[in-house]
Coordinates of C-alpha atoms and ligand atoms in Angstrom, one line a residue:
M1 CA 127.5 85.0 98.5
E2 CA 129.6 87.3 100.6
N3 CA 127.1 87.4 103.5
S4 CA 125.8 83.8 103.3
R5 CA 127.5 82.8 106.6
N6 CA 126.4 85.9 108.4
F7 CA 123.2 87.2 110.0
Y8 CA 121.8 90.7 109.7
I9 CA 121.2 91.9 113.2
N10 CA 120.8 95.5 114.5
G11 CA 121.8 97.0 111.1
M12 CA 125.0 95.0 110.7
W13 CA 126.2 91.8 109.2
T14 CA 127.3 89.7 112.2
A15 CA 128.9 86.3 112.6
P16 CA 126.7 83.6 114.3
M17 CA 127.4 82.9 118.0
A18 CA 126.0 79.4 118.0
G19 CA 124.8 76.8 115.6
H20 CA 126.3 74.7 112.8
D21 CA 126.9 74.7 109.0
F22 CA 124.2 73.8 106.5
D23 CA 124.7 73.2 102.8
V24 CA 122.5 75.0 100.3
V25 CA 122.0 72.4 97.5
D26 CA 121.2 73.4 93.9
P27 CA 118.3 71.0 93.2
S28 CA 119.0 70.8 89.5
T29 CA 122.6 69.5 90.0
E30 CA 122.5 68.2 93.6
E31 CA 125.8 70.2 94.0
V32 CA 126.4 72.4 97.0
A33 CA 125.8 76.0 95.9
D34 CA 126.8 77.7 99.1
T35 CA 126.9 77.1 102.9
I36 CA 125.0 78.9 105.6
V37 CA 125.0 78.6 109.4
L38 CA 121.9 77.6 111.2
G39 CA 121.8 79.7 114.3
G40 CA 121.1 78.9 117.9
Q41 CA 119.5 80.4 121.0
A42 CA 122.1 83.1 121.5
D43 CA 121.6 84.3 117.9
T44 CA 117.8 84.2 118.3
D45 CA 118.0 86.2 121.5
A46 CA 120.3 88.8 119.9
A47 CA 118.0 89.3 116.9
V48 CA 114.9 89.6 119.2
A49 CA 116.7 92.0 121.5
A50 CA 117.6 94.2 118.6
A51 CA 114.0 94.3 117.4
K52 CA 112.7 95.0 120.9
A53 CA 115.2 97.9 121.3
A54 CA 114.2 99.4 118.0
F55 CA 110.5 99.2 118.5
P56 CA 109.8 102.3 120.7
K57 CA 111.2 104.6 118.2
W58 CA 109.9 102.9 115.0
R59 CA 106.5 102.7 116.5
L60 CA 106.3 106.5 116.5
S61 CA 107.7 106.9 112.9
S62 CA 105.3 108.8 110.6
K63 CA 103.4 107.3 107.7
A64 CA 105.4 109.7 105.4
E65 CA 108.7 108.3 106.8
R66 CA 107.7 104.7 106.3
L67 CA 106.4 105.4 102.7
E68 CA 109.7 107.1 101.9
L69 CA 111.6 104.0 103.2
M70 CA 109.4 101.6 101.3
Q71 CA 110.0 103.6 98.1
S72 CA 113.7 103.5 98.7
I73 CA 113.5 99.6 99.2
L74 CA 111.6 99.4 96.0
D75 CA 114.2 101.4 94.1
V76 CA 117.1 99.2 95.3
Y77 CA 115.0 96.1 94.8
M78 CA 114.3 97.0 91.1
R79 CA 118.0 97.5 90.5
R80 CA 118.8 94.0 91.9
S81 CA 115.7 92.2 90.7
D82 CA 117.4 90.0 88.0
E83 CA 120.1 89.1 90.6
M84 CA 117.3 88.1 92.9
G85 CA 115.7 85.9 90.2
A86 CA 119.1 84.1 89.6
V87 CA 119.6 83.5 93.3
I88 CA 116.1 82.0 93.8
S89 CA 116.6 79.9 90.7
T90 CA 119.8 78.3 92.1
E91 CA 118.6 77.8 95.7
M92 CA 115.1 76.3 95.0
G93 CA 115.1 75.3 91.3
A94 CA 112.7 77.7 89.6
P95 CA 113.6 78.0 85.9
I96 CA 115.7 81.1 85.4
D97 CA 113.4 83.0 83.0
M98 CA 110.4 82.3 85.1
S99 CA 112.3 83.1 88.3
K100 CA 113.4 86.5 87.1
V101 CA 109.8 87.4 86.1
S102 CA 107.5 85.6 88.5
Q103 CA 109.6 84.7 91.5
S104 CA 111.6 87.9 91.8
G105 CA 108.6 90.0 90.5
T106 CA 106.5 89.2 93.5
G107 CA 108.9 91.4 95.6
S108 CA 108.3 94.5 93.6
F109 CA 104.7 93.7 93.1
H110 CA 103.9 93.5 96.8
L111 CA 106.1 96.6 97.6
K112 CA 104.1 98.7 95.1
A113 CA 100.8 97.3 96.4
F114 CA 101.6 98.0 100.0
I115 CA 102.8 101.5 99.2
A116 CA 99.3 102.1 97.7
S117 CA 97.5 100.5 100.6
L118 CA 99.5 102.4 103.3
K119 CA 98.7 105.7 101.6
D120 CA 95.0 105.0 102.2
Y121 CA 95.4 103.3 105.6
E122 CA 93.9 105.2 108.5
F123 CA 95.7 104.4 111.8
E124 CA 93.3 106.6 113.7
H125 CA 89.7 107.4 113.3
A126 CA 86.4 108.0 115.1
L127 CA 84.3 105.0 116.0
R128 CA 81.8 106.2 113.5
A129 CA 80.5 109.4 112.0
G130 CA 79.2 111.6 114.9
E131 CA 81.0 109.6 117.6
D132 CA 84.2 111.5 117.7
D133 CA 84.7 111.0 121.5
T134 CA 85.4 107.3 120.9
R135 CA 88.7 107.0 119.1
I136 CA 89.9 103.9 117.3
I137 CA 93.7 103.5 117.1
H138 CA 95.4 100.8 115.0
E139 CA 98.7 100.3 116.9
P140 CA 101.7 98.2 115.7
I141 CA 101.6 95.0 117.6
G142 CA 105.4 95.0 118.4
V143 CA 108.2 92.5 117.7
C144 CA 107.2 90.1 114.9
A145 CA 108.8 86.8 114.1
L146 CA 108.4 86.1 110.3
I147 CA 108.9 82.5 109.3
T148 CA 108.8 81.7 105.6
P149 CA 109.0 78.8 103.2
W150 CA 111.1 78.0 100.2
N151 CA 108.5 77.7 97.4
W152 CA 107.9 81.4 96.7
P153 CA 110.6 82.8 98.9
M154 CA 110.4 86.5 98.0
N155 CA 106.6 86.4 97.8
Q156 CA 106.4 85.3 101.4
I157 CA 109.1 87.6 102.6
A158 CA 107.6 90.6 101.0
L159 CA 104.1 89.7 102.2
K160 CA 105.4 89.8 105.8
V161 CA 108.3 92.2 106.0
I162 CA 106.7 95.0 104.1
P163 CA 103.4 95.3 106.1
A164 CA 105.3 94.8 109.4
L165 CA 107.5 97.7 108.4
A166 CA 104.5 99.8 107.2
T167 CA 102.6 99.5 110.4
G168 CA 105.5 100.4 112.7
C169 CA 106.5 96.9 113.9
T170 CA 110.0 95.6 114.2
M171 CA 110.9 92.1 113.1
V172 CA 113.1 89.1 112.9
L173 CA 112.9 87.1 109.7
K174 CA 113.8 83.5 109.6
P175 CA 113.6 82.4 106.0
S176 CA 113.5 78.7 105.0
E177 CA 116.9 77.0 105.4
Q178 CA 116.1 75.5 101.9
S179 CA 116.0 79.0 100.3
P180 CA 118.2 81.2 102.5
L181 CA 120.2 83.1 99.8
S182 CA 117.4 85.2 98.5
A183 CA 116.9 86.4 102.1
V184 CA 120.6 87.3 102.3
L185 CA 120.2 89.4 99.1
F186 CA 117.0 90.9 100.4
S187 CA 118.8 91.9 103.6
E188 CA 121.5 93.6 101.6
I189 CA 118.7 95.5 99.8
M190 CA 117.1 96.5 103.2
D191 CA 120.6 97.6 104.4
E192 CA 121.3 99.7 101.3
A193 CA 117.8 101.3 101.4
G194 CA 118.6 102.6 104.9
V195 CA 116.2 100.7 107.2
P196 CA 117.0 101.9 110.7
A197 CA 119.1 99.5 112.8
G198 CA 117.1 96.8 114.6
V199 CA 113.9 97.4 112.7
Y200 CA 114.6 94.5 110.4
N201 CA 116.7 91.5 111.4
M202 CA 117.4 88.3 109.7
L203 CA 118.9 85.0 110.8
H204 CA 119.0 81.5 109.5
G205 CA 117.8 78.5 111.3
D206 CA 115.7 75.4 111.1
G207 CA 112.3 74.6 112.6
P208 CA 113.4 72.8 115.7
G209 CA 116.1 75.5 116.3
V210 CA 115.5 79.2 115.6
G211 CA 111.9 78.6 114.4
S212 CA 110.8 77.1 117.8
Q213 CA 112.9 79.6 119.7
L214 CA 111.1 82.4 118.1
S215 CA 107.7 80.8 118.6
V216 CA 108.2 80.5 122.4
H217 CA 110.1 83.8 122.9
K218 CA 108.6 86.0 125.6
D219 CA 109.7 89.2 123.7
V220 CA 108.1 88.2 120.4
D221 CA 104.5 89.6 120.2
M222 CA 103.5 87.8 117.0
V223 CA 104.5 85.0 114.7
S224 CA 103.5 85.2 111.1
F225 CA 104.1 81.9 109.4
T226 CA 103.7 80.4 106.0
G227 CA 104.4 76.7 105.3
S228 CA 103.1 73.3 106.1
T229 CA 100.0 72.7 108.2
R230 CA 102.2 70.5 110.4
A231 CA 104.6 73.3 111.3
G232 CA 101.7 75.8 111.7
R233 CA 100.2 73.5 114.3
A234 CA 103.5 73.2 116.1
I235 CA 104.0 77.0 116.1
T236 CA 100.5 77.6 117.4
I237 CA 101.1 75.2 120.3
A238 CA 104.5 76.7 121.1
A239 CA 103.1 80.2 121.0
A240 CA 100.2 79.5 123.3
E241 CA 102.4 79.7 126.5
T242 CA 103.0 83.5 125.9
V243 CA 99.6 84.1 124.2
K244 CA 101.2 85.7 121.2
R245 CA 99.2 86.3 118.0
V246 CA 99.8 83.6 115.4
S247 CA 99.0 84.3 111.7
L248 CA 99.1 81.2 109.5
E249 CA 99.2 80.7 105.8
L250 CA 99.2 76.9 105.3
G251 CA 98.7 74.3 102.6
G252 CA 95.9 73.8 100.1
K253 CA 94.2 71.3 97.9
G254 CA 92.4 73.5 95.4
A255 CA 89.6 72.2 93.3
N256 CA 89.2 73.4 89.7
L257 CA 85.6 73.0 88.7
V258 CA 85.4 72.6 84.9
F259 CA 81.8 72.8 83.6
A260 CA 80.7 71.6 80.2
D261 CA 80.3 75.2 78.9
A262 CA 83.9 76.3 79.9
D263 CA 86.3 77.8 77.5
P264 CA 87.9 75.0 75.3
K265 CA 91.4 76.0 76.7
A266 CA 90.3 75.6 80.4
V267 CA 91.8 72.1 80.8
A268 CA 95.2 73.0 79.3
Q269 CA 95.3 76.2 81.4
G270 CA 94.4 74.2 84.5
I271 CA 97.4 71.9 83.9
A272 CA 99.7 74.9 83.4
R273 CA 98.5 76.4 86.6
C274 CA 98.8 73.2 88.5
F275 CA 102.4 72.5 87.2
N276 CA 103.6 76.1 87.6
N277 CA 106.6 76.3 89.9
T278 CA 106.8 72.5 89.6
G279 CA 103.6 72.2 91.5
Q280 CA 105.1 73.8 94.6
S281 CA 102.3 76.4 95.3
C282 CA 99.9 76.3 98.2
N283 CA 97.2 77.7 95.9
A284 CA 97.8 75.2 93.0
P285 CA 94.6 73.7 91.5
T286 CA 95.5 70.1 92.1
R287 CA 92.0 68.5 91.9
M288 CA 90.4 68.9 88.5
L289 CA 86.6 68.1 88.7
V290 CA 85.1 67.9 85.2
E291 CA 81.4 67.7 84.2
R292 CA 80.8 64.2 82.9
S293 CA 79.8 65.1 79.3
R294 CA 83.3 66.7 78.9
Y295 CA 85.3 64.3 81.1
A296 CA 86.7 61.9 78.5
D297 CA 87.9 64.8 76.3
A298 CA 89.4 66.6 79.4
V299 CA 91.4 63.5 80.3
E300 CA 92.8 63.4 76.8
Q301 CA 93.6 67.1 76.9
A302 CA 95.3 66.8 80.3
K303 CA 97.4 63.9 79.1
A304 CA 98.5 65.8 76.1
A305 CA 99.3 68.9 78.1
A306 CA 101.3 66.9 80.7
N307 CA 103.2 65.0 78.1
A308 CA 104.0 68.3 76.4
T309 CA 105.3 69.9 79.6
K310 CA 109.1 70.2 79.4
V311 CA 111.3 69.5 82.4
N312 CA 114.8 70.8 82.5
A313 CA 117.5 72.3 84.7
A314 CA 116.7 75.6 86.3
S315 CA 119.6 77.3 84.7
E316 CA 118.3 76.6 81.2
G317 CA 116.5 79.4 79.5
G318 CA 113.0 79.1 78.0
Q319 CA 109.8 77.6 79.1
H320 CA 109.9 74.5 81.2
I321 CA 109.5 73.3 84.8
G322 CA 112.4 72.7 87.0
P323 CA 113.2 70.2 89.8
L324 CA 111.6 70.0 93.2
V325 CA 113.4 71.9 95.9
S326 CA 115.0 69.0 97.8
E327 CA 115.6 65.3 98.0
M328 CA 113.1 65.2 100.8
Q329 CA 110.4 66.7 98.6
F330 CA 111.4 64.3 95.7
T331 CA 110.9 61.3 98.0
K332 CA 107.6 62.6 99.3
V333 CA 106.2 63.2 95.9
Q334 CA 107.4 59.8 94.6
D335 CA 105.7 58.1 97.6
L336 CA 102.4 60.0 96.8
I337 CA 102.5 59.0 93.1
Q338 CA 103.0 55.4 94.2
Q339 CA 100.1 55.7 96.6
G340 CA 97.9 57.0 93.7
I341 CA 98.8 53.9 91.7
D342 CA 98.3 51.5 94.6
E343 CA 94.9 53.0 95.5
G344 CA 93.6 52.4 91.9
A345 CA 93.7 55.8 90.2
T346 CA 94.3 55.6 86.5
L347 CA 97.8 56.9 85.6
V348 CA 97.4 58.7 82.3
A349 CA 100.7 60.6 82.2
G350 CA 104.0 60.6 84.0
G351 CA 104.5 58.3 87.0
M352 CA 107.4 57.1 89.1
G353 CA 111.0 58.1 88.5
R354 CA 112.8 60.9 86.7
P355 CA 111.9 62.2 83.2
E356 CA 113.9 60.6 80.4
G357 CA 117.4 62.1 80.0
L358 CA 117.6 63.6 83.5
N359 CA 119.7 61.3 85.7
R360 CA 120.6 63.8 88.4
G361 CA 118.6 66.5 90.2
F362 CA 115.3 66.3 92.0
F363 CA 113.2 66.1 88.8
V364 CA 109.8 64.4 88.6
R365 CA 107.6 63.5 85.7
P366 CA 104.6 65.7 85.0
T367 CA 101.9 63.3 86.2
V368 CA 98.1 63.0 85.7
F369 CA 95.8 60.6 87.5
A370 CA 92.2 60.1 86.2
D371 CA 89.1 58.4 87.6
C372 CA 90.0 59.4 91.1
N373 CA 87.5 59.5 94.0
N374 CA 87.7 62.0 96.7
D375 CA 88.8 59.5 99.4
M376 CA 92.1 58.8 97.6
T377 CA 95.3 60.1 99.1
V378 CA 96.1 62.0 95.9
M379 CA 92.8 63.9 96.3
R380 CA 93.3 64.6 99.9
E381 CA 97.0 65.4 100.6
E382 CA 98.9 68.4 99.4
I383 CA 101.4 66.8 97.1
F384 CA 103.6 69.8 96.2
G385 CA 104.7 68.4 92.9
P386 CA 103.5 68.4 89.3
V387 CA 100.7 65.9 89.9
L388 CA 97.1 66.5 88.9
A389 CA 94.2 64.3 90.1
M390 CA 91.0 64.3 88.0
M391 CA 87.5 63.0 88.6
P392 CA 84.1 63.5 86.9
F393 CA 80.9 65.0 88.4
D394 CA 77.3 65.1 87.3
T395 CA 75.7 68.1 88.9
E396 CA 76.7 71.5 90.2
E397 CA 75.7 70.5 93.7
E398 CA 77.9 67.4 93.5
A399 CA 80.9 69.5 92.2
I400 CA 80.5 71.9 95.1
A401 CA 80.2 69.1 97.6
I402 CA 83.4 67.4 96.4
A403 CA 85.3 70.7 96.3
N404 CA 84.3 71.5 99.9
D405 CA 85.0 67.9 101.1
T406 CA 88.6 68.7 102.2
D407 CA 90.5 69.8 105.3
Y408 CA 91.9 72.7 103.3
G409 CA 90.2 76.0 102.1
L410 CA 92.7 78.2 100.3
T411 CA 91.9 78.7 96.6
N412 CA 89.3 77.1 94.4
Y413 CA 88.9 77.6 90.6
V414 CA 85.7 77.8 88.5
Q415 CA 85.5 77.5 84.7
T416 CA 82.1 78.3 83.2
T417 CA 80.7 80.8 80.7
D418 CA 77.4 81.0 82.6
P419 CA 77.7 84.2 84.8
E420 CA 74.8 83.2 87.1
R421 CA 76.5 79.9 87.8
A422 CA 79.9 81.6 88.3
R423 CA 78.5 83.8 91.1
R424 CA 76.5 80.9 92.6
V425 CA 79.4 78.5 92.8
A426 CA 81.9 81.2 93.9
R427 CA 79.7 81.9 96.9
A428 CA 79.2 78.2 97.8
L429 CA 82.9 77.3 97.8
R430 CA 84.4 77.2 101.3
S431 CA 87.8 78.9 100.5
G432 CA 89.5 82.2 101.2
M433 CA 89.9 82.7 97.5
V434 CA 88.2 81.7 94.2
D435 CA 89.7 82.4 90.8
M436 CA 87.3 82.2 87.8
N437 CA 87.9 81.7 84.1
G438 CA 91.7 82.2 84.3
K439 CA 91.4 85.7 85.8
G440 CA 93.4 86.6 88.9
R441 CA 92.6 88.9 91.8
G442 CA 93.5 92.5 91.9
A443 CA 96.7 93.8 93.6
G444 CA 96.0 94.4 97.2
S445 CA 93.4 91.6 97.5
P446 CA 93.6 89.6 100.7
F447 CA 95.4 86.3 100.3
G448 CA 94.5 83.6 102.9
G449 CA 92.6 80.5 103.7
M450 CA 89.9 78.9 105.7
K451 CA 89.8 75.6 107.7
Q452 CA 93.3 74.0 107.9
S453 CA 94.7 76.4 105.3
G454 CA 95.2 78.9 108.1
N455 CA 93.7 82.1 109.5
G456 CA 95.8 84.9 108.1
R457 CA 95.1 87.4 105.4
E458 CA 98.1 88.8 103.6
G459 CA 98.1 91.8 101.2
G460 CA 96.4 95.1 101.0
E461 CA 94.6 96.7 104.0
W462 CA 94.0 93.3 105.5
G463 CA 97.7 92.5 105.4
L464 CA 98.3 95.8 107.3
D465 CA 95.5 95.0 109.8
E466 CA 97.3 91.7 110.6
F467 CA 100.2 93.5 112.2
T468 CA 98.2 95.9 114.3
E469 CA 96.3 95.9 117.6
V470 CA 93.0 97.7 117.5
R471 CA 92.5 100.0 120.5
A472 CA 89.4 101.9 121.6
I473 CA 89.7 105.1 123.7
G474 CA 86.6 106.7 125.3
G475 CA 86.3 110.3 126.3
W476 CA 88.6 111.4 123.5
P477 CA 88.7 115.2 123.6
T478 CA 87.1 116.6 120.4
Ligands
NAI501 P1 107.9 73.5 106.7 O1 106.5 73.9 107.0 O2 108.6 72.5 107.6 O3 108.8 74.7 106.4 C1 108.4 76.1 106.3 C2 109.2 77.0 107.3 O4 108.8 76.6 108.6 C3 110.7 76.9 107.2 O5 111.2 78.2 107.5 C4 111.0 76.0 108.4 O6 112.3 76.1 108.9 C5 110.0 76.4 109.4 N1 109.6 75.4 110.4 C6 109.4 74.1 110.3 N2 109.1 73.5 111.5 C7 108.9 74.5 112.3 C8 108.6 74.6 113.7 N3 108.3 73.5 114.4 N4 108.6 75.8 114.4 C9 108.9 76.9 113.7 N5 109.3 76.9 112.4 C10 109.3 75.7 111.7 O7 107.8 72.9 105.2 P2 108.6 71.7 104.5 O8 108.9 70.6 105.5 O9 109.8 72.4 103.9 O10 107.6 71.2 103.4 C11 106.7 70.1 103.7 C12 105.4 70.3 103.0 O11 104.8 71.5 103.5 C13 105.4 70.5 101.5 O12 105.4 69.3 100.9 C14 104.1 71.2 101.4 O13 103.0 70.3 101.3 C15 104.0 72.1 102.6 N6 104.4 73.5 102.3 C16 103.4 74.4 102.1 C17 103.8 75.7 101.8 C18 102.8 76.7 101.6 O14 103.1 77.7 100.9 N7 101.6 76.6 102.1 C19 105.2 76.1 101.7 C20 106.1 75.0 102.1 C21 105.7 73.8 102.3
MG502 MG1 118.2 73.9 97.8

């Protein structure tokens, strides 16, 4: 890409001042698709300085002005949406048709949802009816560092950049070095849409470099991070020195509770959901818990569904899953599959190595383990590949206990045709989100986790709240 070796700072494409080259590898072919530069301290400082300088003015921009800008971003985004899908497909391996719809579609989806949320958002109001002399003001927090992962690159960028912009913050985006090209294209869109200079800045870098530099920077007021629990912990520690706000969206190990009365298609749908994006989703339902009377059938259905899952290069049209993002993730997932076998889980589909006919690229076999117990590594660790672990349960209480026995708490899933049970189980599950019977949550719902899945809430009014400070002023003249 024309701007792949540049950073977007203070409204201009600029050459890096420090750092070194880094190859962007197409995970389907293992060929170098492009080269970026991972920046250094001088670049981080320049980006933060631009955001800091732009803050006083952008802080005072009106809601109408921000809405107009968001609409303009959406218009440009829609025009370049297919291009975005293609870029994401090359850099991280999402199959092209899926990437154009699901991956790229998240950008416009969140833009539209935030436009609607901002229209309703009240930046100022009385403490409560009749107490007009205490004024509550939601104030933009300031300069935000936005650090994003590679699995749903545009989803995470939109969930951070758009609410930061909408609340009057200025920002520095550091996308994942594994998926940097979609961020270059996104920055071109921001530029064309007319974002004022310095309000939005983007530079490339890795965790130990730009990521850490942003986390400790004295002029950064907040870090919003999505990625591994490991990095979230490191950022929290780094940010403590300057007492900045840290908002975290981390990993997950979602349970899918399939009760005997569930829809006959529930198991196949659970597999599809688990394997979507080649299993690289923090909210993937990776532990399937099945009521014992239906368990043997469910294992057969899961096996058939996994064996029927096609794996192919991301550039191929049609429905299939692609490779994992990188050699590192390939090795990690291979190790976890081996551990499942070593710890005695029953391998019913897939296993070690590449699928037949694919000798190059970071492809893994759609894998199902049955007869797991909740102490096994495959039930406890976020695998981030197309790997499902199944186990039976006898009672509703037991199913809830197994589901909640995890360090994570992002999304759980419930399959039952009994409405009373659906409500009961949804309330009992310790996770930020619960999806039942294949239905998703409405646009503008808060996305985020409990426990080690993080503390942030992205999307809708909650996603706007994240980027504001709440102030209280007494003696407000009425
Ligand atoms: P990662 O957490 O290292 O990378 C995500 C982002 O954090 C990237 O932009 C990276 O440059 C940055 N980063 C890494 N270390 C940092 C640090 N110390 N300070 C500041 N920024 C830092 O994720 P990685 O290594 O690519 O994937 C490893 C595992 O993490 C996956 O197998 C998966 O289990 C989990 N993961 C979860 C995601 C989620 O959506 N919850 C997304 C990506 C990975
Ligand atoms: Mg890559």
